[in-house]
Coordinates of C-alpha atoms in Angstrom, one line a residue:
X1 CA 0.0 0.0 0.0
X2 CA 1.9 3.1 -1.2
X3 CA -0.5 6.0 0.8
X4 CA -2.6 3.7 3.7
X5 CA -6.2 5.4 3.6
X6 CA -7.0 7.8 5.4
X7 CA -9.9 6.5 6.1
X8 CA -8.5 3.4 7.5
X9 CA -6.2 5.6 9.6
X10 CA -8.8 8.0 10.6
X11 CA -11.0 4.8 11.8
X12 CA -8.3 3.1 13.7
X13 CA -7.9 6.8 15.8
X14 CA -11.6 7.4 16.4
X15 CA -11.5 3.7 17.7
X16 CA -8.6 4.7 20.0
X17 CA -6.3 1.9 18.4
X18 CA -2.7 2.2 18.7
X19 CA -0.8 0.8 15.6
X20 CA 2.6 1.1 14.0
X21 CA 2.4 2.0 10.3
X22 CA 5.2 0.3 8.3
X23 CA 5.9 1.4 4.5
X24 CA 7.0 -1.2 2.4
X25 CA 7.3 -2.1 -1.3
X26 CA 4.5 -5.0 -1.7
X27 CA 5.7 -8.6 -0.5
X28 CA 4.5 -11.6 -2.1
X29 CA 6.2 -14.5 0.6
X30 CA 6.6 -14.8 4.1
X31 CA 10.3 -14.7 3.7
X32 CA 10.1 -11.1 1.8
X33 CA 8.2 -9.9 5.0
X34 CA 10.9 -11.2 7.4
X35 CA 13.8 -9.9 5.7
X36 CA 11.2 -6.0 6.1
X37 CA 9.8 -6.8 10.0
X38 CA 13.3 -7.9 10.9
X39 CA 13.5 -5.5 14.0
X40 CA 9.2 -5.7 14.7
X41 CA 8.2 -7.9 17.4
X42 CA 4.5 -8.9 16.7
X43 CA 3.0 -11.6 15.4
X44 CA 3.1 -12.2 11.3
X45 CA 0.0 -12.9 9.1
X46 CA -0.7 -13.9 5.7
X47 CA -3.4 -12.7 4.1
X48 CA -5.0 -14.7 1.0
X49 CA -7.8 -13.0 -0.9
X50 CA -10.3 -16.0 -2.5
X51 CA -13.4 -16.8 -4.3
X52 CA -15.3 -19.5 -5.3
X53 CA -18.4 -18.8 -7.6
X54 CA -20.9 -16.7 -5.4
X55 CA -18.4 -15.7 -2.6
X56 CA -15.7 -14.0 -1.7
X57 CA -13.2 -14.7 0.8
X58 CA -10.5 -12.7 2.9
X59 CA -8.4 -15.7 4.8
X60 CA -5.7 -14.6 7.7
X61 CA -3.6 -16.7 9.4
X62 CA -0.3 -17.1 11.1
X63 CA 2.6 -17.1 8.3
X64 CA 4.1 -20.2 9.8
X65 CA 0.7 -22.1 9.1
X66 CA 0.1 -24.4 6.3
X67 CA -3.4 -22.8 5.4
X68 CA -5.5 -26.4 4.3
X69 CA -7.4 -25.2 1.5
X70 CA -9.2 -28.6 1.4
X71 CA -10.3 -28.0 4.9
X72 CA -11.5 -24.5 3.8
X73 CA -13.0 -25.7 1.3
X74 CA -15.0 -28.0 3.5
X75 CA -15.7 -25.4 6.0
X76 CA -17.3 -23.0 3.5
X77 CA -19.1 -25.5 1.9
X78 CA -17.7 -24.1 -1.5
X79 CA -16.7 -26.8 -4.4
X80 CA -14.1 -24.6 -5.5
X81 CA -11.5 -21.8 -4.3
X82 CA -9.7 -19.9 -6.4
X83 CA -7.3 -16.7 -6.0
X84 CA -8.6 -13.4 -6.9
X85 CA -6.6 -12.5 -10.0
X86 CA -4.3 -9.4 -9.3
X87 CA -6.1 -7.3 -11.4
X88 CA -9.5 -7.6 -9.9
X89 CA -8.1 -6.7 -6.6
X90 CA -8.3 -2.8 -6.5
X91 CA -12.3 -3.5 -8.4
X92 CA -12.9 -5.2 -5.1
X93 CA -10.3 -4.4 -2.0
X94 CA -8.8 -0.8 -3.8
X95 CA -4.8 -2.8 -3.8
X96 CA -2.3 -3.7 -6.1
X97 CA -1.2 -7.6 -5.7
X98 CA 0.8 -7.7 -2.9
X99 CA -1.0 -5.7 -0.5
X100 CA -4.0 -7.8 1.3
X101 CA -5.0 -7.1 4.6
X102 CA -8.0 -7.2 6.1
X103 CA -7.9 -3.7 6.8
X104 CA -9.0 -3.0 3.2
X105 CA -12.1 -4.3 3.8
X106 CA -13.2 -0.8 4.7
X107 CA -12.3 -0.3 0.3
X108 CA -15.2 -2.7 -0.2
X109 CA -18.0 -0.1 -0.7
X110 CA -20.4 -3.4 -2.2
X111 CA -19.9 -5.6 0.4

């Protein structure tokens, strides 16, 4: 995210939640994180945007997790996930590939 919204921002202050804003190039692995959060002691996340026909899905979990995308599957009761391609992401979230966080959810003016 080049410029984080200020709308994001401006939510996270109104809430009275403290945060440390990091500017980064976008990273695509877990290991491209590490080598930018070297120094930042907090938990690590990935962050997989999905879909299957009718549904969209934002996925976090811990970046040394496996994610089972069987067992996802399973839990959604969807026959088939897919990524979102990168160029459907800023339609949907308002980000370039590379740049998924849940915190864009506040982009998705359809729901």
């Amino acid at each position: 995210m080049d410029n984080p919204s200020e709308e994001v921002l401006n939510q996270l202050a109104q809430h009275h939640i403290d945060y440390q804003l990091i500017n980064h190039p976008p990273v695509y692995t877990a290991e491209a994180a590490d080598k930018i959060y070297i120094n930042c002691h907090f938990g690590h996340a990935k962050n997989l945007f999905l879909h299957d026909k009718h549904h969209f899905y934002l996925v976090t979990f811990h970046d040394d997790h496996q994610l089972d995308l069987r067992a996802l599957r399973k839990a959604l009761h969807a026959n088939r996930l897919s990524f979102v391609s990168r160029d459907d992401l800023p339609k949907y979230l308002g980000i370039k590939s590379g740049a998924v966080s849940p915190l864009n959810l506040i982009n998705d003016k359809n729901h």
